[in-house]
Amino acid sequence: MIAPKRQNLAGNPSQILPSELIDRCVGSKVWVVMRGDKEIEGTLRRVAAGFDVFVNMVLEDVTEYEITPEGKKVTHLDQILLNGNNIAVLVPGGKPEDQ
Amino acid sequence: MADGGEAPSSAKTPADFLKSIKGKPVVVKLNSGVDYRGILACLDGYMNIAMEQTEEYVNGQLKNKYGDCFIRGNNVLYISTVRHH
Amino acid sequence: MAEEENTVREPLDLIRLSLDEKVYVKLKGERELRGKLHAYDQHLNMILGDVEETVTSVEIDEETFEEIIKASEGDSSRMVPYLFVRGDGVILVSPPLRS
């Protein structure tokens, strides 16, 4: 199927652009899965397009999960600027087990 | 962190965040897992970073110290504030 | 702003202030270089002179799990009179200690 043209989206509230989705997450929890064995969860404060196409984000009350051969390593951080370069997946609302 | 009372959702750039952490102790984590702890001198939009009094930690162990150091942004996973230094 | 020349306003200024000085460069693949910085650009491509290259390999002893660090020190570290470093391999650059 050919992707709908942008102007058609205006009348269809069920479709939003990826960048809009990220903007709508500002102020709420997000769960970010990175390339490699890392996940990061935190409250999204600010979003900024980097110099490149990817999105850098400021997150607060952050929990970092690293999957290592020794098991899951959890680190808590106050506030971070996350490089958008290595983001694989962004889930609005945070990690499912938190809810 | 004092944010000058602005609505967080209205600030769409990390410029304020960057201003607020300049000259402060930070942890810079690279994709390789190596941590750099030191005072943030400055950074740019590529996330290139200049740091002072930098300590390099590999697996939580101090491996090196640098007076000043430049970190190339493509290696950076995140820049974090620290609660205690 | 009388000290315009000497201030570090952006990260690359730190490199600029290290021109014609000995620098330490950490590269991907556990490689390290120490040499005089002759030139650089915004990608961190660099030209170094009188360079000492060290390659380190870490092996884990299968029985004791001890880390065996093999550095190409002394005889096996190489001296290169002049070399070009491609910027994408650079992790960190440290200028000499300034008092």
Short mmCIF file of C-alpha atoms in Angstrom, two decimals:
data_model
loop_
_atom_site.label_atom_id
_atom_site.label_comp_id
_atom_site.label_asym_id
_atom_site.label_seq_id
_atom_site.Cartn_x
_atom_site.Cartn_y
_atom_site.Cartn_z
CA MET A 1 0.00 0.00 0.00
CA ILE A 2 1.21 3.47 -0.79
CA ALA A 3 1.78 5.55 2.34
CA PRO A 4 -0.86 8.26 2.77
CA LYS A 5 0.19 11.80 2.01
CA ARG A 6 0.80 14.11 4.94
CA GLN A 7 -2.10 16.43 4.35
CA ASN A 8 -4.46 13.48 4.71
CA LEU A 9 -3.22 12.94 8.25
CA ALA A 10 -4.81 16.17 9.50
CA GLY A 11 -8.26 14.69 9.32
CA ASN A 12 -7.21 11.43 10.91
CA PRO A 13 -6.49 11.81 14.62
CA SER A 14 -5.44 8.18 14.96
CA GLN A 15 -2.27 8.76 12.97
CA ILE A 16 0.56 10.84 14.38
CA LEU A 17 4.08 11.34 13.20
CA PRO A 18 6.93 9.76 15.18
CA SER A 19 8.29 13.17 16.16
CA GLU A 20 4.86 14.21 17.43
CA LEU A 21 4.68 11.05 19.48
CA ILE A 22 7.96 11.93 21.17
CA ASP A 23 6.81 15.51 21.76
CA ARG A 24 3.65 14.22 23.39
CA CYS A 25 5.76 12.18 25.80
CA VAL A 26 7.35 15.28 27.34
CA GLY A 27 6.52 15.30 31.03
CA SER A 28 5.76 11.60 31.23
CA LYS A 29 7.76 8.44 31.74
CA VAL A 30 9.44 6.77 28.81
CA TRP A 31 11.23 3.48 28.43
CA VAL A 32 14.12 3.56 25.99
CA VAL A 33 15.68 0.41 24.60
CA MET A 34 19.16 1.06 23.24
CA ARG A 35 21.12 -0.82 20.66
CA GLY A 36 23.12 -3.34 22.61
CA ASP A 37 22.15 -4.69 26.02
CA LYS A 38 20.97 -1.46 27.65
CA GLU A 39 17.65 0.01 28.65
CA ILE A 40 16.90 3.36 30.20
CA GLU A 41 13.74 4.55 31.91
CA GLY A 42 13.01 8.07 33.05
CA THR A 43 10.78 11.12 32.89
CA LEU A 44 11.19 12.95 29.61
CA ARG A 45 11.92 16.63 30.18
CA ARG A 46 13.16 18.01 26.91
CA VAL A 47 13.57 16.88 23.36
CA ALA A 48 15.96 18.33 20.85
CA ALA A 49 16.95 17.34 17.40
CA GLY A 50 20.68 16.90 17.43
CA PHE A 51 22.94 18.13 14.67
CA ASP A 52 22.00 14.94 12.89
CA VAL A 53 18.66 13.28 12.27
CA PHE A 54 18.51 11.58 15.65
CA VAL A 55 16.87 12.92 18.80
CA ASN A 56 18.70 13.75 22.01
CA MET A 57 16.62 13.75 25.17
CA VAL A 58 16.88 15.09 28.70
CA LEU A 59 15.56 12.53 31.18
CA GLU A 60 15.02 12.83 34.93
CA ASP A 61 14.78 10.24 37.72
CA VAL A 62 16.49 7.75 35.52
CA THR A 63 16.96 4.05 35.97
CA GLU A 64 19.54 2.41 33.77
CA TYR A 65 19.41 -1.34 33.17
CA GLU A 66 22.43 -3.09 31.76
CA ILE A 67 22.29 -6.74 30.86
CA THR A 68 25.73 -8.17 31.57
CA PRO A 69 27.01 -11.75 31.78
CA GLU A 70 26.86 -11.31 35.58
CA GLY A 71 23.18 -10.39 35.45
CA LYS A 72 21.12 -7.22 35.33
CA LYS A 73 22.90 -4.14 36.61
CA VAL A 74 20.67 -1.27 37.75
CA THR A 75 21.90 2.31 38.16
CA HIS A 76 19.92 5.34 39.33
CA LEU A 77 20.70 8.78 37.94
CA ASP A 78 19.21 12.23 38.65
CA GLN A 79 19.25 13.82 35.26
CA ILE A 80 20.84 12.79 31.97
CA LEU A 81 21.24 14.03 28.43
CA LEU A 82 20.80 10.87 26.39
CA ASN A 83 22.49 10.61 23.02
CA GLY A 84 19.85 9.72 20.45
CA ASN A 85 22.39 7.96 18.30
CA ASN A 86 21.87 4.53 19.81
CA ILE A 87 18.17 4.50 20.56
CA ALA A 88 16.40 1.45 19.16
CA VAL A 89 12.91 1.70 20.70
CA LEU A 90 11.08 4.34 22.71
CA VAL A 91 8.03 3.24 24.69
CA PRO A 92 5.75 6.01 26.05
CA GLY A 93 4.60 5.40 29.62
CA GLY A 94 7.66 3.57 30.91
CA LYS A 95 8.43 -0.07 31.51
CA PRO A 96 5.36 -2.31 31.50
CA GLU A 97 6.12 -3.94 34.87
CA ASP A 98 6.02 -0.53 36.60
CA GLN A 99 2.37 -0.01 35.87
CA MET B 1 17.68 21.17 39.82
CA ALA B 2 16.55 24.80 39.82
CA ASP B 3 14.81 25.47 36.57
CA GLY B 4 13.83 29.07 37.07
CA GLY B 5 10.16 28.15 37.37
CA GLU B 6 9.67 27.56 33.67
CA ALA B 7 7.21 24.92 32.58
CA PRO B 8 9.35 21.89 31.79
CA SER B 9 7.23 20.95 28.81
CA SER B 10 7.75 24.33 27.15
CA ALA B 11 11.55 24.00 27.10
CA LYS B 12 12.19 22.06 23.94
CA THR B 13 15.93 22.38 23.69
CA PRO B 14 18.64 20.90 25.89
CA ALA B 15 20.40 24.29 25.94
CA ASP B 16 19.10 25.07 29.43
CA PHE B 17 20.13 21.66 30.65
CA LEU B 18 23.58 22.18 29.21
CA LYS B 19 23.89 25.60 30.82
CA SER B 20 22.79 24.20 34.14
CA ILE B 21 25.44 21.47 34.17
CA LYS B 22 28.44 23.44 32.85
CA GLY B 23 31.14 23.62 35.48
CA LYS B 24 29.42 20.88 37.51
CA PRO B 25 30.58 17.36 38.23
CA VAL B 26 29.17 14.93 35.70
CA VAL B 27 29.40 11.31 34.66
CA VAL B 28 29.82 10.66 30.96
CA LYS B 29 29.05 7.10 29.97
CA LEU B 30 30.29 5.75 26.66
CA ASN B 31 28.65 3.04 24.61
CA SER B 32 31.55 0.78 25.53
CA GLY B 33 30.47 1.01 29.20
CA VAL B 34 33.45 3.10 30.26
CA ASP B 35 32.58 5.98 32.64
CA TYR B 36 34.30 9.35 32.80
CA ARG B 37 33.82 11.41 35.94
CA GLY B 38 34.90 15.02 36.05
CA ILE B 39 33.92 18.66 35.72
CA LEU B 40 32.09 19.51 32.52
CA ALA B 41 33.87 22.35 30.71
CA CYS B 42 31.65 22.46 27.63
CA LEU B 43 29.96 20.42 24.95
CA ASP B 44 28.52 20.88 21.46
CA GLY B 45 25.60 19.58 19.41
CA TYR B 46 27.50 16.46 18.40
CA MET B 47 27.86 15.71 22.10
CA ASN B 48 31.60 16.24 21.86
CA ILE B 49 32.65 16.99 25.42
CA ALA B 50 35.47 18.86 27.13
CA MET B 51 36.06 17.85 30.73
CA GLU B 52 38.44 18.77 33.54
CA GLN B 53 39.86 16.66 36.37
CA THR B 54 38.68 13.57 34.56
CA GLU B 55 38.80 10.08 36.01
CA GLU B 56 38.31 7.03 33.80
CA TYR B 57 36.44 4.09 35.31
CA VAL B 58 36.31 0.67 33.67
CA ASN B 59 33.96 -1.78 35.40
CA GLY B 60 33.80 0.62 38.34
CA GLN B 61 37.58 0.64 38.76
CA LEU B 62 39.65 3.79 38.38
CA LYS B 63 41.97 3.23 35.43
CA ASN B 64 43.28 6.67 34.45
CA LYS B 65 43.26 10.35 35.27
CA TYR B 66 43.41 13.21 32.80
CA GLY B 67 43.79 16.92 33.54
CA ASP B 68 41.72 18.02 30.59
CA CYS B 69 40.14 15.72 28.10
CA PHE B 70 38.09 15.81 24.92
CA ILE B 71 35.59 13.02 24.27
CA ARG B 72 34.30 12.50 20.74
CA GLY B 73 30.50 12.67 20.80
CA ASN B 74 29.74 9.57 18.76
CA ASN B 75 31.00 7.40 21.63
CA VAL B 76 28.75 9.04 24.22
CA LEU B 77 25.74 7.18 25.60
CA TYR B 78 24.70 9.85 28.11
CA ILE B 79 25.86 12.76 30.22
CA SER B 80 24.54 12.60 33.77
CA THR B 81 24.54 14.92 36.74
CA VAL B 82 25.84 13.44 39.98
CA ARG B 83 24.28 13.73 43.41
CA HIS B 84 27.47 13.54 45.41
CA HIS B 85 31.02 14.12 44.33
CA MET C 1 36.66 38.79 26.65
CA ALA C 2 40.33 39.64 26.46
CA GLU C 3 41.34 36.00 26.62
CA GLU C 4 39.40 35.04 23.50
CA GLU C 5 42.34 33.01 22.18
CA ASN C 6 42.82 30.94 25.29
CA THR C 7 39.28 30.24 26.39
CA VAL C 8 37.51 26.95 25.84
CA ARG C 9 34.08 27.87 24.47
CA GLU C 10 33.45 24.65 22.62
CA PRO C 11 35.05 21.23 23.03
CA LEU C 12 37.20 21.55 19.91
CA ASP C 13 38.92 24.59 21.45
CA LEU C 14 40.62 22.17 23.79
CA ILE C 15 42.17 20.48 20.75
CA ARG C 16 43.07 23.83 19.18
CA LEU C 17 44.94 24.81 22.33
CA SER C 18 46.91 21.56 22.09
CA LEU C 19 48.36 22.25 18.65
CA ASP C 20 52.12 21.68 18.53
CA GLU C 21 51.92 19.99 21.92
CA LYS C 22 52.16 16.34 22.85
CA VAL C 23 48.74 14.74 23.16
CA TYR C 24 47.35 11.40 24.29
CA VAL C 25 44.77 9.84 21.96
CA LYS C 26 42.61 6.87 22.89
CA LEU C 27 41.28 4.96 19.90
CA LYS C 28 38.82 2.15 19.35
CA GLY C 29 40.32 -1.33 19.53
CA GLU C 30 42.36 -0.65 22.70
CA ARG C 31 44.86 1.49 20.82
CA GLU C 32 46.62 4.47 22.29
CA LEU C 33 48.80 7.11 20.66
CA ARG C 34 51.11 9.69 22.16
CA GLY C 35 52.54 12.27 19.82
CA LYS C 36 52.81 15.88 18.80
CA LEU C 37 49.63 17.31 17.32
CA HIS C 38 50.41 19.00 14.02
CA ALA C 39 46.90 19.41 12.59
CA TYR C 40 43.27 18.42 13.14
CA ASP C 41 39.83 19.08 11.69
CA GLN C 42 36.24 19.05 12.92
CA HIS C 43 35.99 15.27 12.44
CA LEU C 44 39.00 14.82 14.73
CA ASN C 45 41.08 13.63 11.83
CA MET C 46 44.56 14.39 13.10
CA ILE C 47 48.14 14.51 11.97
CA LEU C 48 50.57 13.46 14.67
CA GLY C 49 54.35 13.44 14.68
CA ASP C 50 56.86 11.32 16.64
CA VAL C 51 54.09 8.97 17.65
CA GLU C 52 54.26 6.11 20.11
CA GLU C 53 51.54 3.54 19.44
CA THR C 54 50.47 1.10 22.13
CA VAL C 55 48.03 -1.75 21.56
CA THR C 56 46.62 -3.46 24.64
CA SER C 57 44.85 -6.76 24.72
CA VAL C 58 43.07 -8.18 27.74
CA GLU C 59 42.68 -11.92 28.00
CA ILE C 60 40.74 -13.68 30.72
CA ASP C 61 42.49 -16.70 32.18
CA GLU C 62 39.98 -19.52 31.74
CA GLU C 63 40.73 -21.16 35.08
CA THR C 64 41.29 -18.24 37.44
CA PHE C 65 39.21 -15.63 35.53
CA GLU C 66 42.07 -13.24 36.10
CA GLU C 67 42.53 -10.52 33.57
CA ILE C 68 45.82 -10.82 31.76
CA ILE C 69 46.70 -7.46 30.30
CA LYS C 70 49.08 -7.61 27.41
CA ALA C 71 50.41 -4.21 26.51
CA SER C 72 52.82 -3.77 23.68
CA GLU C 73 55.19 -1.96 25.97
CA GLY C 74 58.89 -1.42 25.58
CA ASP C 75 60.22 -3.30 22.59
CA SER C 76 56.87 -3.99 20.98
CA SER C 77 55.31 -0.54 21.13
CA ARG C 78 56.02 1.17 17.86
CA MET C 79 57.36 4.58 17.06
CA VAL C 80 55.91 6.16 13.94
CA PRO C 81 57.50 9.37 12.69
CA TYR C 82 54.37 10.86 11.14
CA LEU C 83 50.82 9.62 10.85
CA PHE C 84 47.26 10.51 9.93
CA VAL C 85 44.48 9.46 12.33
CA ARG C 86 40.99 9.06 10.92
CA GLY C 87 38.58 10.87 13.26
CA ASP C 88 35.92 8.17 13.50
CA GLY C 89 38.29 5.93 15.46
CA VAL C 90 38.92 8.53 18.14
CA ILE C 91 37.39 8.05 21.59
CA LEU C 92 39.28 10.60 23.67
CA VAL C 93 41.99 13.21 23.30
CA SER C 94 43.87 14.53 26.30
CA PRO C 95 46.19 17.51 26.00
CA PRO C 96 49.27 17.75 28.16
CA LEU C 97 48.77 18.95 31.72
CA ARG C 98 48.77 22.74 31.76
CA SER C 99 49.71 24.60 34.88
#
